[in-house]
mmCIF file of C-alpha atoms in Angstrom:
data_model
loop_
_atom_site.group_PDB
_atom_site.id
_atom_site.type_symbol
_atom_site.label_atom_id
_atom_site.label_comp_id
_atom_site.label_asym_id
_atom_site.label_seq_id
_atom_site.Cartn_x
_atom_site.Cartn_y
_atom_site.Cartn_z
ATOM 1 C CA ALA A 1 132.591 33.747 17.563
ATOM 2 C CA MET A 2 136.087 32.682 18.540
ATOM 3 C CA GLU A 3 135.867 34.463 21.839
ATOM 4 C CA LYS A 4 132.451 33.043 22.563
ATOM 5 C CA SER A 5 133.510 29.462 21.939
ATOM 6 C CA TYR A 6 136.548 30.013 24.106
ATOM 7 C CA THR A 7 134.566 31.266 27.064
ATOM 8 C CA SER A 8 131.970 28.542 26.700
ATOM 9 C CA MET A 9 134.753 25.987 27.117
ATOM 10 C CA PHE A 10 134.925 27.005 30.735
ATOM 11 C CA LEU A 11 131.938 26.136 32.878
ATOM 12 C CA LEU A 12 131.024 28.012 35.965
ATOM 13 C CA LEU A 13 131.551 25.920 39.018
ATOM 14 C CA VAL A 14 128.475 25.666 41.167
ATOM 15 C CA ALA A 15 129.157 23.244 43.962
ATOM 16 C CA ILE A 16 131.695 20.674 42.882
ATOM 17 C CA SER A 17 134.235 21.577 45.513
ATOM 18 C CA CYS A 18 134.348 22.362 49.207
ATOM 19 C CA ALA A 19 135.468 25.563 50.817
ATOM 20 C CA LEU A 20 137.800 25.285 53.761
ATOM 21 C CA ALA A 21 135.644 25.672 56.827
ATOM 22 C CA LYS A 22 137.404 26.516 60.069
ATOM 23 C CA ASP A 23 135.277 23.999 61.908
ATOM 24 C CA VAL A 24 136.605 21.154 59.802
ATOM 25 C CA GLY A 25 140.037 21.324 61.373
ATOM 26 C CA LYS A 26 138.621 21.692 64.860
ATOM 27 C CA LYS A 27 136.487 18.628 64.411
ATOM 28 C CA GLU A 28 139.485 16.676 63.218
ATOM 29 C CA ALA A 29 141.595 17.845 66.139
ATOM 30 C CA LYS A 30 139.022 16.508 68.584
ATOM 31 C CA GLU A 31 139.032 13.159 66.844
ATOM 32 C CA THR A 32 142.718 12.574 67.648
ATOM 33 C CA THR A 33 141.659 10.947 70.904
ATOM 34 C CA ALA A 34 140.156 7.989 69.009
ATOM 35 C CA LYS A 35 142.615 5.245 68.070
ATOM 36 C CA PRO A 36 142.903 4.211 64.434
ATOM 37 C CA LYS A 37 142.547 0.522 63.623
ATOM 38 C CA LEU A 38 145.530 0.472 61.275
ATOM 39 C CA PRO A 39 148.572 2.727 60.947
ATOM 40 C CA GLN A 40 147.720 5.788 58.892
ATOM 41 C CA THR A 41 149.091 5.726 55.357
ATOM 42 C CA LEU A 42 150.551 8.464 53.206
ATOM 43 C CA SER A 43 148.362 7.409 50.269
ATOM 44 C CA ARG A 44 145.086 8.013 52.179
ATOM 45 C CA GLY A 45 143.294 5.938 49.533
ATOM 46 C CA TRP A 46 144.546 7.845 46.464
ATOM 47 C CA GLY A 47 146.609 4.800 45.379
ATOM 48 C CA ASP A 48 148.125 2.469 47.952
ATOM 49 C CA GLN A 49 150.583 1.004 45.446
ATOM 50 C CA LEU A 50 152.047 4.394 44.583
ATOM 51 C CA ILE A 51 154.867 6.128 46.436
ATOM 52 C CA TRP A 52 153.648 9.223 48.256
ATOM 53 C CA THR A 53 155.844 11.892 49.783
ATOM 54 C CA GLN A 54 155.043 13.103 53.293
ATOM 55 C CA THR A 55 155.716 16.826 53.179
ATOM 56 C CA TYR A 56 155.938 19.673 50.667
ATOM 57 C CA GLU A 57 159.646 20.101 51.453
ATOM 58 C CA GLU A 58 160.271 16.441 50.665
ATOM 59 C CA ALA A 59 158.196 16.638 47.474
ATOM 60 C CA LEU A 60 160.092 19.684 46.173
ATOM 61 C CA PHE A 61 163.431 18.023 46.952
ATOM 62 C CA ARG A 62 162.480 14.786 45.215
ATOM 63 C CA SER A 63 161.020 16.548 42.176
ATOM 64 C CA LYS A 64 164.166 18.605 41.700
ATOM 65 C CA HIS A 65 166.551 15.689 42.175
ATOM 66 C CA SER A 66 164.612 13.033 40.260
ATOM 67 C CA ASN A 67 163.580 15.415 37.456
ATOM 68 C CA LYS A 68 159.961 14.273 37.752
ATOM 69 C CA PRO A 69 157.056 16.731 37.851
ATOM 70 C CA LEU A 70 155.249 17.085 41.162
ATOM 71 C CA MET A 71 151.493 16.546 41.466
ATOM 72 C CA ILE A 72 149.861 17.959 44.595
ATOM 73 C CA ILE A 73 146.328 16.959 45.552
ATOM 74 C CA HIS A 74 144.605 19.075 48.203
ATOM 75 C CA HIS A 75 141.596 17.304 49.685
ATOM 76 C CA LEU A 76 139.560 16.743 52.855
ATOM 77 C CA ASP A 77 138.021 13.633 54.388
ATOM 78 C CA GLU A 78 134.874 15.623 55.216
ATOM 79 C CA CYS A 79 134.385 16.823 51.624
ATOM 80 C CA PRO A 80 132.164 14.526 49.504
ATOM 81 C CA HIS A 81 133.583 16.036 46.284
ATOM 82 C CA SER A 82 137.094 15.139 47.428
ATOM 83 C CA GLN A 83 135.982 11.618 48.304
ATOM 84 C CA ALA A 84 134.273 11.122 44.939
ATOM 85 C CA LEU A 85 137.322 12.345 43.030
ATOM 86 C CA LYS A 86 139.581 10.100 45.122
ATOM 87 C CA LYS A 87 137.487 7.079 44.222
ATOM 88 C CA ALA A 88 137.646 7.916 40.505
ATOM 89 C CA PHE A 89 141.412 8.560 40.763
ATOM 90 C CA ALA A 90 142.167 5.323 42.630
ATOM 91 C CA GLU A 91 140.054 3.184 40.280
ATOM 92 C CA HIS A 92 141.432 4.670 37.037
ATOM 93 C CA LYS A 93 144.133 2.195 35.976
ATOM 94 C CA ASP A 94 145.779 4.475 33.402
ATOM 95 C CA ILE A 95 146.006 7.302 35.929
ATOM 96 C CA GLN A 96 147.486 5.002 38.548
ATOM 97 C CA LYS A 97 150.062 3.827 36.010
ATOM 98 C CA LEU A 98 150.927 7.322 34.779
ATOM 99 C CA ALA A 99 151.141 8.600 38.369
ATOM 100 C CA GLU A 100 154.342 6.560 38.790
ATOM 101 C CA LYS A 101 156.079 9.164 36.615
ATOM 102 C CA PHE A 102 155.286 11.896 39.136
ATOM 103 C CA ILE A 103 156.415 12.836 42.599
ATOM 104 C CA LEU A 104 153.116 12.591 44.500
ATOM 105 C CA LEU A 105 151.805 14.492 47.495
ATOM 106 C CA ASN A 106 148.311 14.598 48.945
ATOM 107 C CA LEU A 107 147.561 17.136 51.661
ATOM 108 C CA VAL A 108 144.655 17.777 54.009
ATOM 109 C CA TYR A 109 146.336 20.824 55.541
ATOM 110 C CA GLU A 110 147.422 23.807 53.481
ATOM 111 C CA THR A 111 151.110 24.747 53.326
ATOM 112 C CA THR A 112 152.256 28.311 53.954
ATOM 113 C CA ASP A 113 153.310 28.635 50.286
ATOM 114 C CA LYS A 114 150.903 31.058 48.549
ATOM 115 C CA ASN A 115 151.991 29.674 45.163
ATOM 116 C CA LEU A 116 149.909 26.589 45.897
ATOM 117 C CA SER A 117 146.663 28.575 46.090
ATOM 118 C CA PRO A 118 146.729 30.800 42.969
ATOM 119 C CA ASP A 119 142.919 31.173 43.045
ATOM 120 C CA GLY A 120 142.071 30.154 46.605
ATOM 121 C CA GLN A 121 142.279 27.292 49.085
ATOM 122 C CA TYR A 122 139.298 25.160 48.006
ATOM 123 C CA VAL A 123 139.320 21.327 47.767
ATOM 124 C CA PRO A 124 139.650 19.159 45.771
ATOM 125 C CA ARG A 125 142.423 21.084 44.014
ATOM 126 C CA ILE A 126 145.193 19.572 41.899
ATOM 127 C CA LEU A 127 148.338 21.445 40.933
ATOM 128 C CA PHE A 128 151.320 20.442 38.819
ATOM 129 C CA ILE A 129 154.808 21.737 39.575
ATOM 130 C CA ASP A 130 157.840 21.429 37.317
ATOM 131 C CA PRO A 131 161.167 20.031 38.526
ATOM 132 C CA SER A 132 162.357 23.635 38.110
ATOM 133 C CA LEU A 133 159.937 24.248 41.023
ATOM 134 C CA THR A 134 157.495 26.379 39.041
ATOM 135 C CA VAL A 135 153.734 25.986 39.508
ATOM 136 C CA ARG A 136 152.125 25.165 36.145
ATOM 137 C CA ALA A 137 149.332 27.727 36.180
ATOM 138 C CA ASP A 138 148.474 26.649 32.618
ATOM 139 C CA ILE A 139 147.378 23.133 33.560
ATOM 140 C CA THR A 140 143.797 23.614 34.703
ATOM 141 C CA GLY A 141 140.405 21.921 34.851
ATOM 142 C CA ARG A 142 137.078 23.028 33.334
ATOM 143 C CA TYR A 143 135.868 25.607 35.847
ATOM 144 C CA SER A 144 136.629 29.280 35.403
ATOM 145 C CA ASN A 145 136.154 30.243 39.039
ATOM 146 C CA ARG A 146 138.080 27.327 40.527
ATOM 147 C CA LEU A 147 140.724 26.587 37.960
ATOM 148 C CA TYR A 148 142.346 23.593 39.660
ATOM 149 C CA ALA A 149 139.152 21.747 40.686
ATOM 150 C CA TYR A 150 138.052 18.477 39.096
ATOM 151 C CA GLU A 151 134.838 16.476 39.286
ATOM 152 C CA PRO A 152 134.831 12.673 38.957
ATOM 153 C CA SER A 153 133.410 13.183 35.437
ATOM 154 C CA ASP A 154 136.550 15.232 34.617
ATOM 155 C CA ILE A 155 138.813 12.247 35.243
ATOM 156 C CA SER A 156 139.803 11.975 31.558
ATOM 157 C CA LEU A 157 140.751 15.644 31.524
ATOM 158 C CA LEU A 158 142.871 15.036 34.613
ATOM 159 C CA TYR A 159 144.559 12.143 32.822
ATOM 160 C CA SER A 160 145.317 14.276 29.775
ATOM 161 C CA ASN A 161 146.594 17.053 32.064
ATOM 162 C CA MET A 162 149.001 14.565 33.605
ATOM 163 C CA GLN A 163 150.226 13.692 30.098
ATOM 164 C CA LYS A 164 150.528 17.422 29.367
ATOM 165 C CA ALA A 165 152.610 17.983 32.509
ATOM 166 C CA LEU A 166 155.046 15.266 31.422
ATOM 167 C CA LYS A 167 155.180 16.428 27.812
ATOM 168 C CA LEU A 168 155.597 20.147 28.579
ATOM 169 C CA MET A 169 158.426 19.345 30.918
ATOM 170 C CA LYS A 170 160.316 17.465 28.246
ATOM 171 C CA THR A 171 159.755 20.170 25.659
ATOM 172 C CA GLU A 172 160.853 23.041 27.832
ATOM 173 C CA LEU A 173 163.879 21.567 29.580
ATOM 174 C CA ALA B 1 183.254 23.111 92.406
ATOM 175 C CA MET B 2 179.699 24.038 91.551
ATOM 176 C CA GLU B 3 180.661 25.075 88.064
ATOM 177 C CA LYS B 4 182.662 21.932 87.533
ATOM 178 C CA SER B 5 179.831 19.618 88.528
ATOM 179 C CA TYR B 6 177.484 21.575 86.319
ATOM 180 C CA THR B 7 179.630 21.234 83.224
ATOM 181 C CA SER B 8 180.277 17.557 83.909
ATOM 182 C CA MET B 9 176.537 16.978 83.733
ATOM 183 C CA PHE B 10 176.782 17.626 80.025
ATOM 184 C CA LEU B 11 178.754 15.115 78.052
ATOM 185 C CA LEU B 12 180.431 15.957 74.836
ATOM 186 C CA LEU B 13 178.789 14.188 71.974
ATOM 187 C CA VAL B 14 181.207 12.148 69.948
ATOM 188 C CA ALA B 15 179.277 10.189 67.385
ATOM 189 C CA ILE B 16 175.777 9.487 68.658
ATOM 190 C CA SER B 17 174.016 11.344 65.890
ATOM 191 C CA CYS B 18 174.253 11.733 62.137
ATOM 192 C CA ALA B 19 174.964 14.883 60.222
ATOM 193 C CA LEU B 20 172.763 15.598 57.250
ATOM 194 C CA ALA B 21 174.747 14.538 54.222
ATOM 195 C CA LYS B 22 173.630 15.904 50.871
ATOM 196 C CA ASP B 23 174.046 12.496 49.297
ATOM 197 C CA VAL B 24 171.500 10.928 51.635
ATOM 198 C CA GLY B 25 168.610 12.712 49.979
ATOM 199 C CA LYS B 26 169.876 11.997 46.499
ATOM 200 C CA LYS B 27 170.131 8.328 47.248
ATOM 201 C CA GLU B 28 166.578 8.347 48.544
ATOM 202 C CA ALA B 29 165.324 10.153 45.465
ATOM 203 C CA LYS B 30 166.737 7.439 43.233
ATOM 204 C CA GLU B 31 165.047 4.765 45.285
ATOM 205 C CA THR B 32 161.566 6.116 44.490
ATOM 206 C CA THR B 33 161.493 3.885 41.422
ATOM 207 C CA ALA B 34 161.307 0.786 43.647
ATOM 208 C CA LYS B 35 157.803 -0.175 44.759
ATOM 209 C CA PRO B 36 157.106 -0.613 48.443
ATOM 210 C CA LYS B 37 155.500 -3.849 49.594
ATOM 211 C CA LEU B 38 152.992 -2.101 51.854
ATOM 212 C CA PRO B 39 151.575 1.419 51.912
ATOM 213 C CA GLN B 40 153.953 3.769 53.694
ATOM 214 C CA THR B 41 152.833 4.754 57.173
ATOM 215 C CA LEU B 42 153.069 8.030 59.029
ATOM 216 C CA SER B 43 154.463 6.263 62.102
ATOM 217 C CA ARG B 44 157.504 4.891 60.223
ATOM 218 C CA GLY B 45 158.033 2.450 63.078
ATOM 219 C CA TRP B 46 158.058 4.972 65.947
ATOM 220 C CA GLY B 47 154.736 3.596 67.254
ATOM 221 C CA ASP B 48 152.152 2.146 64.864
ATOM 222 C CA GLN B 49 149.355 2.434 67.433
ATOM 223 C CA LEU B 50 149.901 6.152 67.932
ATOM 224 C CA ILE B 51 148.347 8.918 65.859
ATOM 225 C CA TRP B 52 150.955 10.750 63.790
ATOM 226 C CA THR B 53 150.443 14.014 61.977
ATOM 227 C CA GLN B 54 151.660 14.297 58.393
ATOM 228 C CA THR B 55 153.035 17.817 58.143
ATOM 229 C CA TYR B 56 154.392 20.569 60.374
ATOM 230 C CA GLU B 57 151.432 22.809 59.481
ATOM 231 C CA GLU B 58 148.994 20.098 60.567
ATOM 232 C CA ALA B 59 150.951 19.469 63.783
ATOM 233 C CA LEU B 60 150.957 23.174 64.749
ATOM 234 C CA PHE B 61 147.230 23.432 64.059
ATOM 235 C CA ARG B 62 146.400 20.355 66.099
ATOM 236 C CA SER B 63 148.643 21.351 69.005
ATOM 237 C CA LYS B 64 147.060 24.792 69.208
ATOM 238 C CA HIS B 65 143.494 23.522 68.953
ATOM 239 C CA SER B 66 143.793 20.427 71.153
ATOM 240 C CA ASN B 67 146.020 22.156 73.730
ATOM 241 C CA LYS B 68 148.484 19.258 73.621
ATOM 242 C CA PRO B 69 152.244 19.827 73.375
ATOM 243 C CA LEU B 70 153.889 18.884 70.092
ATOM 244 C CA MET B 71 156.791 16.443 69.933
ATOM 245 C CA ILE B 72 158.849 16.506 66.744
ATOM 246 C CA ILE B 73 161.321 13.729 65.962
ATOM 247 C CA HIS B 74 163.806 14.382 63.181
ATOM 248 C CA HIS B 75 165.425 11.181 61.964
ATOM 249 C CA LEU B 76 166.779 9.360 58.904
ATOM 250 C CA ASP B 77 166.433 5.779 57.707
ATOM 251 C CA GLU B 78 170.109 5.751 56.779
ATOM 252 C CA CYS B 79 171.261 6.847 60.252
ATOM 253 C CA PRO B 80 172.019 3.924 62.615
ATOM 254 C CA HIS B 81 171.679 6.229 65.653
ATOM 255 C CA SER B 82 168.182 7.206 64.512
ATOM 256 C CA GLN B 83 167.269 3.561 63.993
ATOM 257 C CA ALA B 84 168.562 2.546 67.429
ATOM 258 C CA LEU B 85 166.642 5.351 69.140
ATOM 259 C CA LYS B 86 163.496 4.442 67.201
ATOM 260 C CA LYS B 87 163.715 0.851 68.434
ATOM 261 C CA ALA B 88 164.129 1.992 72.046
ATOM 262 C CA PHE B 89 161.248 4.478 71.636
ATOM 263 C CA ALA B 90 158.850 1.964 70.050
ATOM 264 C CA GLU B 91 159.616 -0.743 72.634
ATOM 265 C CA HIS B 92 159.292 1.520 75.690
ATOM 266 C CA LYS B 93 155.734 0.948 76.907
ATOM 267 C CA ASP B 94 155.586 3.963 79.210
ATOM 268 C CA ILE B 95 156.807 6.240 76.434
ATOM 269 C CA GLN B 96 154.270 4.828 73.994
ATOM 270 C CA LYS B 97 151.521 5.401 76.566
ATOM 271 C CA LEU B 98 152.647 8.932 77.446
ATOM 272 C CA ALA B 99 153.023 9.798 73.754
ATOM 273 C CA GLU B 100 149.228 9.703 73.451
ATOM 274 C CA LYS B 101 149.165 13.005 75.322
ATOM 275 C CA PHE B 102 151.194 14.686 72.583
ATOM 276 C CA ILE B 103 150.632 15.758 69.033
ATOM 277 C CA LEU B 104 153.265 13.661 67.239
ATOM 278 C CA LEU B 105 155.305 14.320 64.120
ATOM 279 C CA ASN B 106 158.299 12.452 62.763
ATOM 280 C CA LEU B 107 160.183 13.964 59.845
ATOM 281 C CA VAL B 108 162.934 12.762 57.524
ATOM 282 C CA TYR B 109 163.063 16.096 55.679
ATOM 283 C CA GLU B 110 163.723 19.396 57.430
ATOM 284 C CA THR B 111 161.089 22.116 57.401
ATOM 285 C CA THR B 112 161.945 25.681 56.421
ATOM 286 C CA ASP B 113 161.314 26.847 60.008
ATOM 287 C CA LYS B 114 164.675 27.787 61.578
ATOM 288 C CA ASN B 115 163.111 27.502 65.054
ATOM 289 C CA LEU B 116 163.261 23.738 64.648
ATOM 290 C CA SER B 117 167.058 23.710 64.360
ATOM 291 C CA PRO B 118 168.250 25.901 67.270
ATOM 292 C CA ASP B 119 171.689 24.227 67.251
ATOM 293 C CA GLY B 120 171.787 22.599 63.837
ATOM 294 C CA GLN B 121 170.054 20.048 61.618
ATOM 295 C CA TYR B 122 171.505 16.791 62.979
ATOM 296 C CA VAL B 123 169.504 13.584 63.551
ATOM 297 C CA PRO B 124 168.131 12.098 65.725
ATOM 298 C CA ARG B 125 166.840 15.344 67.228
ATOM 299 C CA ILE B 126 163.731 15.674 69.393
ATOM 300 C CA LEU B 127 162.044 18.995 70.114
ATOM 301 C CA PHE B 128 159.045 19.889 72.225
ATOM 302 C CA ILE B 129 156.727 22.738 71.267
ATOM 303 C CA ASP B 130 154.051 24.265 73.470
ATOM 304 C CA PRO B 131 150.442 24.730 72.294
ATOM 305 C CA SER B 132 151.324 28.442 72.385
ATOM 306 C CA LEU B 133 153.618 27.424 69.466
ATOM 307 C CA THR B 134 156.870 28.143 71.306
ATOM 308 C CA VAL B 135 159.849 25.791 70.972
ATOM 309 C CA ARG B 136 160.866 24.578 74.444
ATOM 310 C CA ALA B 137 164.596 25.290 74.250
ATOM 311 C CA ASP B 138 164.876 24.256 77.925
ATOM 312 C CA ILE B 139 163.947 20.613 77.321
ATOM 313 C CA THR B 140 167.217 19.043 76.240
ATOM 314 C CA GLY B 141 169.213 15.823 76.324
ATOM 315 C CA ARG B 142 172.671 15.155 77.806
ATOM 316 C CA TYR B 143 174.974 16.484 75.124
ATOM 317 C CA SER B 144 176.261 20.036 75.221
ATOM 318 C CA ASN B 145 177.093 20.272 71.531
ATOM 319 C CA ARG B 146 173.881 18.676 70.254
ATOM 320 C CA LEU B 147 171.299 19.651 72.819
ATOM 321 C CA TYR B 148 168.314 17.812 71.342
ATOM 322 C CA ALA B 149 170.044 14.497 70.565
ATOM 323 C CA TYR B 150 169.323 11.288 72.476
ATOM 324 C CA GLU B 151 171.036 7.901 72.561
ATOM 325 C CA PRO B 152 169.054 4.690 73.213
ATOM 326 C CA SER B 153 170.621 4.707 76.703
ATOM 327 C CA ASP B 154 169.033 8.149 77.259
ATOM 328 C CA ILE B 155 165.521 6.739 76.858
ATOM 329 C CA SER B 156 164.638 7.363 80.527
ATOM 330 C CA LEU B 157 165.734 10.972 80.187
ATOM 331 C CA LEU B 158 163.539 11.288 77.123
ATOM 332 C CA TYR B 159 160.632 9.867 79.113
ATOM 333 C CA SER B 160 161.174 12.355 81.941
ATOM 334 C CA ASN B 161 161.489 15.164 79.380
ATOM 335 C CA MET B 162 158.098 14.166 78.004
ATOM 336 C CA GLN B 163 156.686 14.386 81.549
ATOM 337 C CA LYS B 164 158.383 17.760 81.920
ATOM 338 C CA ALA B 165 156.828 19.044 78.699
ATOM 339 C CA LEU B 166 153.363 18.112 79.972
ATOM 340 C CA LYS B 167 153.967 19.490 83.462
ATOM 341 C CA LEU B 168 155.538 22.780 82.376
ATOM 342 C CA MET B 169 152.632 23.399 80.038
ATOM 343 C CA LYS B 170 150.112 22.985 82.833
ATOM 344 C CA THR B 171 152.081 25.192 85.183
ATOM 345 C CA GLU B 172 152.558 28.010 82.757
ATOM 346 C CA LEU B 173 149.171 28.164 81.102
#
């Protein structure tokens, strides 16, 4: 009974996230000839009032030196699941407030670090990393086959995972 | 006589660029608690109308797939030489126009790729990379001890180096 209830806690993901299609990048590359209306921002709509780091190297440096956990959001403009999660994330006041306690990075291109794709390179995918520079593989969403994916309806779970990332850090350091 | 004139072409750099001090990053990390007035931009003042890539991985991908050379500017907000070069770069209309033919990346944190620091990690430092993903070690500034450094007074040389990067690519491909 215990085992059954445990497994039923994890839902099987059907189509809440997008795979990385090779054509996506190509399409984007072609679009570089069009001029943007406004300068591109580091927030990309995930929270314009928050401070976002530019690169993974910068994020790791800042996490280590500020002793804040790092939150990395992998997403794509062409992925409706990413867009829906972004909207929920940006409109959630408690998340926006709590996000100030993190070093923040959102990426549309994967890094070369395999530690950031423990179960694949799908989007949206949110990972927490300790200031000791360890990926928190234990902070996951609801889906057994894509552990770090979240739907907009999982936004409260994401919030509690952010609290968990802050609490675990304090306990373990 | 030939050798003498050759060596005199290269000036010895005295203090036109900034070394990377460890304290610089720490200072920046502390400043993340202050809120910015506006969302941070990818251009960082090097040309708000241009399209800037966010990360090195993105820049390499776009260069390869768009067949445009990549121009990487390493700089620091705390470095007056970087700031002076940025002003000259942003105000130079021909450079801003020609820059559209490049994939552009400006970085305040170093990548882990040693190919991007052939003679050290000083700033400002500008490197050109071919769509074949080869660093153009032959496109340099005027200073023998910091080959990829430029002063504001070297802005015309930088412009001609940009032309060279475009021309060499066409010739060799």
